[in-house]
Amino acid sequence: MASCLHAPMAYRIPSSASSQSVRRPKALTLSCRAFGAKNAAKIPMPPVNPKDPFLSKLASVAASSPETLLNRPVNPDTPPYLDLFESPKLMATPAQVERSVSYNEHRPRRPPPDLPSLLLHGRIVYIGMPLVPAVTELIVAELMYLQWMDPKQPIYLYINSTGTTRDDGETVGMETEGFAMYDALMNLQNEIHTVAVGAAIGQACLLLSAGTKGKRFMMPHAKAMIQQPRIPSSGLMPASDVLIRAKEVIINRDILVELLAKHTGNSVEMVANVMKRPFYMDATRAKEFGVIDKILWRGQEKVMAEVAAPEEWDKNAGIKVMDGF
């Protein structure tokens, strides 16, 4: 760049002071040529491309008006000397820029979203694990986010969970995990459409029944089951602590019975009676018990609507029903 600044630099004297002798400071008597010659042996200069548009522009500015380069304002937001161009110029063709910013034409430019994010975009929340603290944290956060996005659109909650226990009955989470999700559902302004796929056991069955009335569904071969809460493994706990835990489990059982009675429309005594032992329900039985409202079987509603009653069958067949039979 220094070789492009070898043009003589004229020092302009104002007309009003032409008759007077003007003495320039010694610091300004050094020209760019002298500076370049002094440091040429110390700083090797790379070869300059004469066709470089930036260097050509810089050299012409240095020759015509050197004060533009000497008295430049300091602006940290602007790279030095780039504002000499009136309009920025692209140093490469659009095709070259496109190839430089992407790996190839088949690879996506950003990582794809994960599956829960895609479901969340469709306002779908899926519970596919036992109700452990990590699952509770995720589900409650998704419910709050969907309400914040749109408090009027429904939320679809798909459930395939064994609740706070595993398949073999081992306790994996506290009953408060299910109650936390239940309270979150009850505080939402949105409609909650619950769908049981696979299994809805214990606290998961409570979440299934807690959906908006008329919007609680179940797949044809899904299972629902209600049971009493289990005491977590006591290990080497003293007897007094075991008694405290047992009392807490009884309290959770009573709360679960009251909530199930509220959402299923049954009495507290009936729910408490069937919960003495694990009470399994298929889709039809869950609908009769009041856990769900409809069975999601493609075309089933139309088929069942077209089925005639037994009396209608007998009448059409010419069978006369006698009194008392």
Coordinates of N, CA, C and O in Angstrom, one line a residue, residues 215-309:
K215 N -64.0 -33.9 25.4 CA -62.7 -33.9 24.6 C -61.7 -34.9 25.2 O -60.5 -34.7 25.1
R216 N -62.2 -35.9 25.8 CA -61.3 -37.0 26.4 C -61.5 -38.3 25.6 O -62.6 -38.8 25.5
F217 N -60.4 -38.7 25.0 CA -60.5 -39.8 24.1 C -59.5 -40.9 24.5 O -58.6 -40.8 25.3
M218 N -59.7 -42.1 23.8 CA -58.9 -43.2 24.1 C -58.8 -44.1 22.8 O -59.8 -44.3 22.1
M219 N -57.7 -44.6 22.6 CA -57.5 -45.5 21.4 C -58.2 -46.8 21.7 O -58.4 -47.2 22.9
P220 N -58.6 -47.5 20.7 CA -59.4 -48.7 20.9 C -58.8 -49.8 21.8 O -59.4 -50.5 22.6
H221 N -57.4 -50.0 21.7 CA -56.8 -51.0 22.4 C -55.9 -50.5 23.5 O -55.0 -51.2 24.0
A222 N -56.1 -49.2 23.9 CA -55.4 -48.7 25.1 C -56.0 -49.2 26.4 O -57.1 -49.7 26.4
K223 N -55.2 -49.1 27.4 CA -55.6 -49.6 28.8 C -55.5 -48.4 29.8 O -54.6 -47.6 29.7
A224 N -56.5 -48.4 30.6 CA -56.5 -47.4 31.7 C -56.6 -48.2 33.0 O -57.2 -49.3 33.1
M225 N -55.9 -47.7 34.1 CA -55.9 -48.4 35.3 C -55.7 -47.4 36.5 O -54.9 -46.5 36.4
I226 N -56.5 -47.6 37.5 CA -56.4 -46.8 38.7 C -56.0 -47.7 39.9 O -56.5 -48.8 40.0
Q227 N -55.1 -47.2 40.7 CA -54.6 -48.0 41.8 C -54.2 -47.1 43.0 O -54.1 -45.9 42.8
Q228 N -54.0 -47.7 44.1 CA -53.6 -46.9 45.3 C -52.1 -46.5 45.1 O -51.4 -47.2 44.5
P229 N -51.8 -45.3 45.7 CA -50.4 -45.0 45.6 C -49.5 -46.0 46.4 O -50.0 -46.7 47.3
R230 N -48.3 -46.1 46.0 CA -47.3 -47.0 46.7 C -46.4 -46.3 47.6 O -46.0 -45.1 47.3
I231 N -45.9 -46.9 48.7 CA -44.9 -46.4 49.5 C -43.6 -46.6 48.9 O -43.2 -47.7 48.5
P232 N -42.7 -45.5 48.7 CA -41.4 -45.7 48.2 C -40.6 -46.6 49.1 O -40.9 -46.9 50.2
S233 N -39.5 -47.2 48.5 CA -38.7 -48.1 49.3 C -38.1 -47.4 50.5 O -37.5 -46.3 50.4
S234 N -38.3 -48.0 51.7 CA -37.9 -47.3 52.9 C -36.5 -47.5 53.3 O -35.9 -46.8 54.0
G235 N -35.9 -48.6 52.8 CA -34.5 -48.9 53.0 C -34.2 -49.1 54.5 O -34.9 -50.0 55.2
L236 N -33.3 -48.3 55.1 CA -32.9 -48.5 56.5 C -33.6 -47.3 57.3 O -33.0 -46.9 58.3
M237 N -34.7 -46.9 56.9 CA -35.4 -45.8 57.6 C -35.9 -46.3 58.9 O -36.3 -47.5 59.0
P238 N -35.9 -45.5 60.0 CA -36.5 -45.9 61.2 C -38.0 -46.0 61.1 O -38.6 -45.5 60.2
A239 N -38.6 -46.7 62.1 CA -40.0 -47.0 62.0 C -40.8 -45.8 62.1 O -41.9 -45.7 61.4
S240 N -40.4 -44.8 62.8 CA -41.2 -43.5 62.9 C -41.3 -42.9 61.6 O -42.3 -42.3 61.2
D241 N -40.2 -42.9 60.8 CA -40.2 -42.2 59.5 C -41.0 -43.0 58.5 O -41.7 -42.4 57.6
V242 N -41.0 -44.3 58.6 CA -41.9 -45.2 57.8 C -43.3 -44.8 58.0 O -44.2 -44.8 57.1
L243 N -43.7 -44.6 59.3 CA -45.1 -44.3 59.6 C -45.4 -42.9 59.1 O -46.6 -42.8 58.6
I244 N -44.5 -42.0 59.1 CA -44.8 -40.7 58.5 C -45.1 -40.8 57.0 O -46.0 -40.2 56.4
R245 N -44.2 -41.6 56.3 CA -44.5 -41.8 54.9 C -45.8 -42.5 54.6 O -46.5 -42.2 53.6
A246 N -46.1 -43.5 55.4 CA -47.4 -44.2 55.2 C -48.6 -43.2 55.4 O -49.5 -43.3 54.6
K247 N -48.5 -42.3 56.3 CA -49.6 -41.3 56.5 C -49.7 -40.4 55.3 O -50.8 -40.1 54.8
E248 N -48.5 -40.0 54.7 CA -48.5 -39.2 53.5 C -49.1 -39.9 52.3 O -49.9 -39.3 51.5
V249 N -48.8 -41.2 52.2 CA -49.4 -42.0 51.1 C -50.9 -42.1 51.2 O -51.7 -42.0 50.2
I250 N -51.4 -42.2 52.4 CA -52.9 -42.3 52.6 C -53.5 -41.0 52.3 O -54.6 -40.9 51.7
I251 N -52.9 -39.9 52.6 CA -53.4 -38.5 52.2 C -53.4 -38.4 50.7 O -54.4 -38.0 50.1
N252 N -52.4 -38.8 50.0 CA -52.3 -38.8 48.6 C -53.4 -39.7 48.0 O -54.0 -39.3 46.9
R253 N -53.7 -40.8 48.6 CA -54.7 -41.7 48.1 C -56.1 -41.1 48.2 O -56.9 -41.1 47.2
D254 N -56.4 -40.4 49.3 CA -57.7 -39.8 49.5 C -57.8 -38.6 48.5 O -58.9 -38.4 47.9
I255 N -56.8 -37.9 48.2 CA -56.8 -36.8 47.2 C -57.1 -37.4 45.8 O -57.9 -36.9 45.1
L256 N -56.4 -38.5 45.5 CA -56.6 -39.1 44.2 C -58.0 -39.6 44.0 O -58.6 -39.5 42.9
V257 N -58.6 -40.2 45.1 CA -59.9 -40.7 45.0 C -60.9 -39.5 44.8 O -61.8 -39.6 43.9
E258 N -60.7 -38.4 45.5 CA -61.6 -37.3 45.3 C -61.6 -36.7 43.9 O -62.6 -36.4 43.3
L259 N -60.4 -36.6 43.4 CA -60.2 -36.0 42.0 C -60.8 -36.9 41.0 O -61.4 -36.5 40.0
L260 N -60.5 -38.2 41.1 CA -61.1 -39.2 40.1 C -62.6 -39.2 40.2 O -63.3 -39.2 39.2
A261 N -63.2 -39.1 41.4 CA -64.7 -39.0 41.6 C -65.2 -37.7 40.9 O -66.3 -37.8 40.3
K262 N -64.5 -36.7 41.0 CA -64.9 -35.4 40.5 C -64.9 -35.4 39.0 O -65.9 -35.0 38.3
H263 N -63.9 -36.0 38.3 CA -63.9 -36.0 36.9 C -64.6 -37.2 36.2 O -64.9 -37.1 35.0
T264 N -64.8 -38.2 36.9 CA -65.5 -39.4 36.3 C -67.0 -39.3 36.6 O -67.8 -40.1 35.9
G265 N -67.5 -38.5 37.5 CA -68.9 -38.4 37.9 C -69.4 -39.5 38.8 O -70.6 -39.7 39.0
N266 N -68.4 -40.3 39.4 CA -68.8 -41.4 40.3 C -68.7 -40.8 41.7 O -68.1 -39.8 42.0
S267 N -69.3 -41.6 42.6 CA -69.2 -41.2 44.0 C -67.8 -41.6 44.6 O -67.1 -42.4 44.1
V268 N -67.5 -40.9 45.7 CA -66.2 -41.2 46.3 C -66.1 -42.6 46.8 O -65.1 -43.3 46.7
E269 N -67.2 -43.1 47.4 CA -67.2 -44.5 47.9 C -67.0 -45.5 46.8 O -66.3 -46.5 47.0
M270 N -67.6 -45.3 45.6 CA -67.4 -46.2 44.5 C -66.0 -46.2 44.0 O -65.4 -47.3 43.8
V271 N -65.4 -45.0 43.9 CA -64.0 -45.0 43.4 C -63.1 -45.6 44.4 O -62.1 -46.4 44.1
A272 N -63.3 -45.3 45.7 CA -62.4 -45.9 46.7 C -62.6 -47.4 46.8 O -61.6 -48.1 47.1
N273 N -63.8 -47.9 46.5 CA -64.0 -49.4 46.5 C -63.3 -50.1 45.4 O -62.7 -51.1 45.6
V274 N -63.3 -49.5 44.2 CA -62.7 -50.2 43.0 C -61.2 -50.0 43.1 O -60.4 -50.7 42.5
M275 N -60.7 -49.0 43.9 CA -59.3 -48.8 43.9 C -58.6 -49.6 45.0 O -57.4 -49.5 45.2
K276 N -59.4 -50.5 45.7 CA -58.7 -51.3 46.7 C -57.7 -52.2 46.1 O -56.7 -52.6 46.7
R277 N -58.0 -52.7 44.9 CA -57.1 -53.4 44.1 C -56.9 -52.8 42.7 O -57.7 -51.9 42.4
P278 N -55.9 -53.1 42.0 CA -55.7 -52.4 40.7 C -56.9 -52.7 39.8 O -57.4 -53.8 39.6
F279 N -57.5 -51.6 39.3 CA -58.7 -51.7 38.5 C -58.4 -51.3 37.0 O -58.2 -50.2 36.7
Y280 N -58.4 -52.4 36.2 CA -58.0 -52.2 34.8 C -59.3 -51.9 34.0 O -60.4 -52.5 34.2
M281 N -59.2 -51.1 33.0 CA -60.3 -50.7 32.1 C -59.8 -50.7 30.6 O -58.8 -50.1 30.3
D282 N -60.6 -51.3 29.8 CA -60.3 -51.1 28.4 C -61.1 -49.9 27.9 O -61.6 -49.2 28.7
A283 N -61.1 -49.6 26.6 CA -61.7 -48.4 26.2 C -63.1 -48.3 26.5 O -63.7 -47.3 26.9
T284 N -63.8 -49.4 26.3 CA -65.3 -49.4 26.5 C -65.6 -49.2 28.0 O -66.5 -48.5 28.4
R285 N -64.9 -50.0 28.8 CA -65.1 -49.9 30.2 C -64.7 -48.5 30.8 O -65.4 -48.0 31.7
A286 N -63.7 -47.9 30.2 CA -63.3 -46.6 30.7 C -64.3 -45.6 30.3 O -64.6 -44.6 31.1
K287 N -65.0 -45.7 29.2 CA -66.0 -44.8 28.8 C -67.2 -45.0 29.7 O -67.8 -44.0 30.1
E288 N -67.5 -46.2 30.1 CA -68.7 -46.4 31.0 C -68.4 -45.9 32.4 O -69.2 -45.4 33.1
F289 N -67.1 -46.0 32.8 CA -66.7 -45.5 34.1 C -66.6 -44.0 34.2 O -66.6 -43.4 35.3
G290 N -66.5 -43.3 33.0 CA -66.5 -41.9 33.0 C -65.1 -41.3 32.9 O -64.9 -40.1 33.0
V291 N -64.1 -42.2 32.6 CA -62.7 -41.6 32.4 C -62.6 -40.9 31.1 O -61.9 -39.9 31.0
I292 N -63.2 -41.4 30.1 CA -63.2 -40.8 28.7 C -64.6 -40.5 28.2 O -65.6 -41.0 28.8
D293 N -64.7 -39.8 27.1 CA -65.9 -39.5 26.5 C -66.1 -40.3 25.2 O -67.3 -40.6 24.8
K294 N -65.1 -40.5 24.4 CA -65.2 -41.1 23.1 C -64.0 -42.1 22.9 O -62.9 -41.9 23.5
I295 N -64.2 -43.1 22.0 CA -63.2 -44.0 21.6 C -62.8 -43.6 20.2 O -63.6 -43.5 19.3
L296 N -61.5 -43.4 20.0 CA -61.0 -43.0 18.7 C -60.8 -44.2 17.8 O -59.7 -44.7 17.8
W297 N -61.8 -44.6 17.1 CA -61.7 -45.7 16.2 C -62.3 -45.2 14.9 O -63.4 -44.8 14.8
R298 N -61.4 -45.2 13.9 CA -61.8 -44.5 12.6 C -63.1 -45.2 12.0 O -63.1 -46.4 11.8
G299 N -64.1 -44.4 11.9 CA -65.3 -44.9 11.3 C -66.3 -45.6 12.3 O -67.4 -46.0 12.0
Q300 N -65.8 -45.7 13.6 CA -66.7 -46.4 14.6 C -68.0 -45.6 14.9 O -69.0 -46.2 15.0
E301 N -67.9 -44.3 14.9 CA -69.1 -43.5 15.3 C -70.2 -43.7 14.2 O -71.3 -43.9 14.5
K302 N -69.7 -43.8 12.9 CA -70.7 -43.9 11.9 C -71.3 -45.3 11.9 O -72.5 -45.5 11.7
V303 N -70.4 -46.3 12.2 CA -70.9 -47.7 12.2 C -71.9 -47.9 13.3 O -73.0 -48.5 13.1
M304 N -71.6 -47.4 14.5 CA -72.5 -47.6 15.6 C -73.8 -46.9 15.5 O -74.8 -47.3 16.0
A305 N -73.7 -45.8 14.8 CA -75.0 -45.0 14.6 C -75.9 -45.7 13.6 O -77.1 -45.6 13.7
E306 N -75.4 -46.5 12.7 CA -76.2 -47.3 11.8 C -76.7 -48.6 12.3 O -77.5 -49.3 11.7
V307 N -76.2 -49.0 13.5 CA -76.7 -50.3 14.0 C -78.0 -50.1 14.7 O -78.2 -49.2 15.5
A308 N -78.9 -51.0 14.3 CA -80.3 -50.9 14.9 C -80.4 -51.5 16.3 O -79.5 -52.4 16.6
A309 N -81.3 -51.1 17.0 CA -81.5 -51.7 18.4 C -82.0 -53.1 18.3 O -82.6 -53.5 17.2

